[in-house]
């Protein structure tokens, strides 16, 4: 009997030590359960999913990008045409200013002097009043010719601009 009691006591001490070991092992279990049950902040996805998402995004954005590129190219072309028109207009106006300042005035003065000389030469006396009237008429006719020339230039520029606009609207 004594041997049974000793064996029972050793079994109890073994159980006590096992319980204390288990107790120390599972005392942290509620904290571990909370840590392990937390939500994941970073999720791993397979590369096939990423590549399919990239392909779908590219297919959705490609038409929008091409549309925006076409619009920007059209706007750039429009600005270039506008710049060319302004440069042409500037050159035209510079030419007009140079024509008034330089050659046109000297040429006109010389031709008026020739006209006056011709009008006065036939009979030697030359009617001064007639010469003046002719000179004034010649001057007014030349001014009218200049105005008409400028109007023609302006109208041709306008027609060219409208043709460009028409081509752009068709394109």
PDB file of C-alpha atoms in Angstrom:
ATOM      1  CA  UNK A   1       0.000   0.000   0.000  1.00  0.00           C
ATOM      2  CA  UNK A   2       2.842   2.220   0.796  1.00  0.00           C
ATOM      3  CA  UNK A   3       4.238   1.758  -2.664  1.00  0.00           C
ATOM      4  CA  UNK A   4       0.865   2.734  -4.178  1.00  0.00           C
ATOM      5  CA  UNK A   5       0.638   5.861  -2.062  1.00  0.00           C
ATOM      6  CA  UNK A   6       4.155   6.916  -3.102  1.00  0.00           C
ATOM      7  CA  UNK A   7       3.365   6.251  -6.698  1.00  0.00           C
ATOM      8  CA  UNK A   8       0.149   8.286  -6.370  1.00  0.00           C
ATOM      9  CA  UNK A   9       2.026  11.145  -4.685  1.00  0.00           C
ATOM     10  CA  UNK A  10       4.659  11.193  -7.433  1.00  0.00           C
ATOM     11  CA  UNK A  11       1.858  11.178 -10.041  1.00  0.00           C
ATOM     12  CA  UNK A  12       0.209  14.123  -8.240  1.00  0.00           C
ATOM     13  CA  UNK A  13       3.448  16.069  -8.100  1.00  0.00           C
ATOM     14  CA  UNK A  14       3.944  15.311 -11.801  1.00  0.00           C
ATOM     15  CA  UNK A  15       0.417  16.545 -12.494  1.00  0.00           C
ATOM     16  CA  UNK A  16       1.029  19.692 -10.436  1.00  0.00           C
ATOM     17  CA  UNK A  17       4.178  20.456 -12.347  1.00  0.00           C
ATOM     18  CA  UNK A  18       2.342  19.750 -15.623  1.00  0.00           C
ATOM     19  CA  UNK A  19      -0.485  22.101 -14.560  1.00  0.00           C
ATOM     20  CA  UNK A  20       1.963  24.867 -13.651  1.00  0.00           C
ATOM     21  CA  UNK A  21       3.753  24.433 -16.975  1.00  0.00           C
ATOM     22  CA  UNK A  22       0.434  24.501 -18.861  1.00  0.00           C
ATOM     23  CA  UNK A  23      -0.718  27.509 -16.848  1.00  0.00           C
ATOM     24  CA  UNK A  24       2.394  29.476 -17.676  1.00  0.00           C
ATOM     25  CA  UNK A  25       2.031  28.416 -21.332  1.00  0.00           C
ATOM     26  CA  UNK A  26      -1.609  29.442 -21.754  1.00  0.00           C
ATOM     27  CA  UNK A  27      -1.666  32.475 -19.513  1.00  0.00           C
ATOM     28  CA  UNK A  28      -0.656  34.580 -22.570  1.00  0.00           C
ATOM     29  CA  UNK A  29      -3.247  32.893 -24.800  1.00  0.00           C
ATOM     30  CA  UNK A  30      -5.934  35.682 -24.677  1.00  0.00           C
ATOM     31  CA  UNK A  31      -3.356  38.245 -25.804  1.00  0.00           C
ATOM     32  CA  UNK A  32      -2.142  35.951 -28.598  1.00  0.00           C
ATOM     33  CA  UNK A  33      -5.726  35.396 -29.718  1.00  0.00           C
ATOM     34  CA  UNK A  34      -6.250  39.167 -29.968  1.00  0.00           C
ATOM     35  CA  UNK A  35      -2.980  39.706 -31.865  1.00  0.00           C
ATOM     36  CA  UNK A  36      -3.657  36.922 -34.325  1.00  0.00           C
ATOM     37  CA  UNK A  37      -7.251  37.967 -34.985  1.00  0.00           C
ATOM     38  CA  UNK A  38      -6.341  41.571 -35.982  1.00  0.00           C
ATOM     39  CA  UNK A  39      -7.061  42.738 -39.523  1.00  0.00           C
ATOM     40  CA  UNK A  40      -4.318  42.568 -42.123  1.00  0.00           C
ATOM     41  CA  UNK A  41      -3.050  45.907 -43.316  1.00  0.00           C
ATOM     42  CA  UNK A  42      -1.134  44.567 -46.281  1.00  0.00           C
ATOM     43  CA  UNK A  43      -2.526  41.925 -48.499  1.00  0.00           C
ATOM     44  CA  UNK A  44      -0.489  40.008 -50.995  1.00  0.00           C
ATOM     45  CA  UNK A  45      -1.956  39.523 -54.447  1.00  0.00           C
ATOM     46  CA  UNK A  46      -0.686  37.268 -57.171  1.00  0.00           C
ATOM     47  CA  UNK A  47       1.178  38.793 -60.133  1.00  0.00           C
ATOM     48  CA  UNK A  48      -1.472  37.571 -62.581  1.00  0.00           C
ATOM     49  CA  UNK A  49      -4.090  39.692 -60.794  1.00  0.00           C
ATOM     50  CA  UNK A  50      -1.785  42.717 -60.952  1.00  0.00           C
ATOM     51  CA  UNK A  51      -1.064  42.262 -64.638  1.00  0.00           C
ATOM     52  CA  UNK A  52      -4.761  41.876 -65.493  1.00  0.00           C
ATOM     53  CA  UNK A  53      -5.560  45.033 -63.482  1.00  0.00           C
ATOM     54  CA  UNK A  54      -2.828  46.937 -65.320  1.00  0.00           C
ATOM     55  CA  UNK A  55      -4.108  45.733 -68.681  1.00  0.00           C
ATOM     56  CA  UNK A  56      -7.687  46.758 -67.909  1.00  0.00           C
ATOM     57  CA  UNK A  57      -6.549  50.167 -66.667  1.00  0.00           C
ATOM     58  CA  UNK A  58      -4.460  50.680 -69.799  1.00  0.00           C
ATOM     59  CA  UNK A  59      -7.381  49.709 -72.041  1.00  0.00           C
ATOM     60  CA  UNK A  60      -9.640  52.175 -70.228  1.00  0.00           C
ATOM     61  CA  UNK A  61      -7.166  55.060 -70.339  1.00  0.00           C
ATOM     62  CA  UNK A  62      -5.797  54.610 -73.875  1.00  0.00           C
ATOM     63  CA  UNK A  63      -8.803  56.178 -75.713  1.00  0.00           C
ATOM     64  CA  UNK A  64      -8.893  59.131 -73.333  1.00  0.00           C
ATOM     65  CA  UNK A  65      -5.176  59.720 -73.758  1.00  0.00           C
ATOM     66  CA  UNK A  66      -5.362  59.565 -77.557  1.00  0.00           C
ATOM     67  CA  UNK A  67      -8.302  61.973 -77.538  1.00  0.00           C
ATOM     68  CA  UNK A  68      -6.410  64.427 -75.357  1.00  0.00           C
ATOM     69  CA  UNK A  69      -3.324  64.147 -77.568  1.00  0.00           C
ATOM     70  CA  UNK A  70      -5.402  64.835 -80.688  1.00  0.00           C
ATOM     71  CA  UNK A  71      -7.010  67.862 -79.056  1.00  0.00           C
ATOM     72  CA  UNK A  72      -3.649  69.239 -77.992  1.00  0.00           C
ATOM     73  CA  UNK A  73      -2.188  68.709 -81.487  1.00  0.00           C
ATOM     74  CA  UNK A  74      -5.172  70.466 -83.059  1.00  0.00           C
ATOM     75  CA  UNK A  75      -4.833  73.355 -80.624  1.00  0.00           C
ATOM     76  CA  UNK A  76      -1.097  73.622 -81.333  1.00  0.00           C
ATOM     77  CA  UNK A  77      -1.788  73.615 -85.082  1.00  0.00           C
ATOM     78  CA  UNK A  78      -4.423  76.307 -84.591  1.00  0.00           C
ATOM     79  CA  UNK A  79      -1.979  78.445 -82.612  1.00  0.00           C
ATOM     80  CA  UNK A  80       0.696  77.961 -85.291  1.00  0.00           C
ATOM     81  CA  UNK A  81      -1.732  79.065 -87.998  1.00  0.00           C
ATOM     82  CA  UNK A  82      -2.685  82.069 -85.908  1.00  0.00           C
ATOM     83  CA  UNK A  83       0.973  82.912 -85.416  1.00  0.00           C
ATOM     84  CA  UNK A  84       1.621  82.617 -89.163  1.00  0.00           C
ATOM     85  CA  UNK A  85      -1.394  84.802 -89.945  1.00  0.00           C
ATOM     86  CA  UNK A  86      -0.214  87.432 -87.483  1.00  0.00           C
ATOM     87  CA  UNK A  87       3.309  87.327 -88.929  1.00  0.00           C
ATOM     88  CA  UNK A  88       1.929  87.711 -92.469  1.00  0.00           C
ATOM     89  CA  UNK A  89      -0.288  90.574 -91.371  1.00  0.00           C
ATOM     90  CA  UNK A  90       2.650  92.224 -89.632  1.00  0.00           C
ATOM     91  CA  UNK A  91       4.785  91.917 -92.769  1.00  0.00           C
ATOM     92  CA  UNK A  92       1.951  93.331 -94.850  1.00  0.00           C
ATOM     93  CA  UNK A  93       1.532  96.301 -92.530  1.00  0.00           C
ATOM     94  CA  UNK A  94       5.298  96.874 -92.411  1.00  0.00           C
ATOM     95  CA  UNK A  95       5.355  96.833 -96.196  1.00  0.00           C
ATOM     96  CA  UNK A  96       2.554  99.362 -96.306  1.00  0.00           C
ATOM     97  CA  UNK A  97       4.352 101.618 -93.839  1.00  0.00           C
ATOM     98  CA  UNK A  98       7.628 101.354 -95.769  1.00  0.00           C
ATOM     99  CA  UNK A  99       5.801 102.041 -99.025  1.00  0.00           C
ATOM    100  CA  UNK A 100       4.294 105.215 -97.591  1.00  0.00           C
ATOM    101  CA  UNK A 101       7.534 106.376 -96.002  1.00  0.00           C
ATOM    102  CA  UNK A 102      10.087 105.524 -98.731  1.00  0.00           C
ATOM    103  CA  UNK A 103       9.409 104.714-102.344  1.00  0.00           C
ATOM    104  CA  UNK A 104       5.799 105.625-102.829  1.00  0.00           C
ATOM    105  CA  UNK A 105       6.138 109.256-101.788  1.00  0.00           C
ATOM    106  CA  UNK A 106       9.219 109.961-103.901  1.00  0.00           C
ATOM    107  CA  UNK A 107       7.791 108.172-106.941  1.00  0.00           C
ATOM    108  CA  UNK A 108       4.509 110.044-106.685  1.00  0.00           C
ATOM    109  CA  UNK A 109       6.237 113.378-106.308  1.00  0.00           C
ATOM    110  CA  UNK A 110       8.355 112.749-109.405  1.00  0.00           C
ATOM    111  CA  UNK A 111       5.365 111.624-111.462  1.00  0.00           C
ATOM    112  CA  UNK A 112       3.424 114.718-110.379  1.00  0.00           C
ATOM    113  CA  UNK A 113       6.334 116.892-111.431  1.00  0.00           C
ATOM    114  CA  UNK A 114       6.458 115.150-114.829  1.00  0.00           C
ATOM    115  CA  UNK A 115       2.725 115.627-115.269  1.00  0.00           C
ATOM    116  CA  UNK A 116       3.021 119.306-114.471  1.00  0.00           C
ATOM    117  CA  UNK A 117       5.926 119.681-116.935  1.00  0.00           C
ATOM    118  CA  UNK A 118       3.998 117.888-119.692  1.00  0.00           C
ATOM    119  CA  UNK A 119       0.893 119.932-119.113  1.00  0.00           C
ATOM    120  CA  UNK A 120       2.836 123.179-119.268  1.00  0.00           C
ATOM    121  CA  UNK A 121       4.960 122.435-122.342  1.00  0.00           C
ATOM    122  CA  UNK A 122       2.500 122.428-125.330  1.00  0.00           C
ATOM    123  CA  UNK A 123       1.965 126.172-125.624  1.00  0.00           C
ATOM    124  CA  UNK A 124       4.631 127.466-123.277  1.00  0.00           C
ATOM    125  CA  UNK A 125       2.194 129.265-121.000  1.00  0.00           C
ATOM    126  CA  UNK A 126       0.476 126.167-119.531  1.00  0.00           C
ATOM    127  CA  UNK A 127      -2.672 126.799-117.567  1.00  0.00           C
ATOM    128  CA  UNK A 128      -1.674 126.775-113.922  1.00  0.00           C
ATOM    129  CA  UNK A 129      -5.179 126.073-112.774  1.00  0.00           C
ATOM    130  CA  UNK A 130      -5.601 123.138-115.163  1.00  0.00           C
ATOM    131  CA  UNK A 131      -2.322 121.679-114.033  1.00  0.00           C
ATOM    132  CA  UNK A 132      -3.319 121.918-110.408  1.00  0.00           C
ATOM    133  CA  UNK A 133      -6.660 120.288-111.135  1.00  0.00           C
ATOM    134  CA  UNK A 134      -4.991 117.475-113.025  1.00  0.00           C
ATOM    135  CA  UNK A 135      -2.440 116.995-110.269  1.00  0.00           C
ATOM    136  CA  UNK A 136      -5.174 116.874-107.627  1.00  0.00           C
ATOM    137  CA  UNK A 137      -7.197 114.441-109.711  1.00  0.00           C
ATOM    138  CA  UNK A 138      -4.147 112.258-110.265  1.00  0.00           C
ATOM    139  CA  UNK A 139      -3.396 112.341-106.555  1.00  0.00           C
ATOM    140  CA  UNK A 140      -6.957 111.384-105.614  1.00  0.00           C
ATOM    141  CA  UNK A 141      -6.984 108.592-108.204  1.00  0.00           C
ATOM    142  CA  UNK A 142      -3.721 107.194-106.822  1.00  0.00           C
ATOM    143  CA  UNK A 143      -5.077 107.320-103.276  1.00  0.00           C
ATOM    144  CA  UNK A 144      -8.178 105.506-104.440  1.00  0.00           C
ATOM    145  CA  UNK A 145      -5.972 102.922-106.170  1.00  0.00           C
ATOM    146  CA  UNK A 146      -4.022 102.379-102.918  1.00  0.00           C
ATOM    147  CA  UNK A 147      -7.210 101.992-100.895  1.00  0.00           C
ATOM    148  CA  UNK A 148      -8.566  99.460-103.360  1.00  0.00           C
ATOM    149  CA  UNK A 149      -5.258  97.571-103.337  1.00  0.00           C
ATOM    150  CA  UNK A 150      -5.311  97.403 -99.540  1.00  0.00           C
ATOM    151  CA  UNK A 151      -8.914  96.258 -99.609  1.00  0.00           C
ATOM    152  CA  UNK A 152      -8.034  93.516-102.104  1.00  0.00           C
ATOM    153  CA  UNK A 153      -5.110  92.363 -99.917  1.00  0.00           C
ATOM    154  CA  UNK A 154      -7.321  92.326 -96.837  1.00  0.00           C
ATOM    155  CA  UNK A 155     -10.026  90.371 -98.624  1.00  0.00           C
ATOM    156  CA  UNK A 156      -7.531  87.798 -99.929  1.00  0.00           C
ATOM    157  CA  UNK A 157      -6.154  87.322 -96.423  1.00  0.00           C
ATOM    158  CA  UNK A 158      -9.671  86.884 -95.095  1.00  0.00           C
ATOM    159  CA  UNK A 159     -10.525  84.357 -97.785  1.00  0.00           C
ATOM    160  CA  UNK A 160      -7.333  82.405 -97.066  1.00  0.00           C
ATOM    161  CA  UNK A 161      -8.156  82.390 -93.382  1.00  0.00           C
ATOM    162  CA  UNK A 162     -11.693  81.180 -94.056  1.00  0.00           C
ATOM    163  CA  UNK A 163     -10.370  78.441 -96.323  1.00  0.00           C
ATOM    164  CA  UNK A 164      -8.040  77.286 -93.554  1.00  0.00           C
ATOM    165  CA  UNK A 165     -10.889  77.316 -91.064  1.00  0.00           C
ATOM    166  CA  UNK A 166     -13.033  75.338 -93.486  1.00  0.00           C
ATOM    167  CA  UNK A 167     -10.253  72.772 -93.966  1.00  0.00           C
ATOM    168  CA  UNK A 168      -9.842  72.453 -90.203  1.00  0.00           C
ATOM    169  CA  UNK A 169     -13.558  72.031 -89.631  1.00  0.00           C
ATOM    170  CA  UNK A 170     -13.674  69.343 -92.315  1.00  0.00           C
ATOM    171  CA  UNK A 171     -10.633  67.592 -90.814  1.00  0.00           C
TER     172      UNK A 171
END
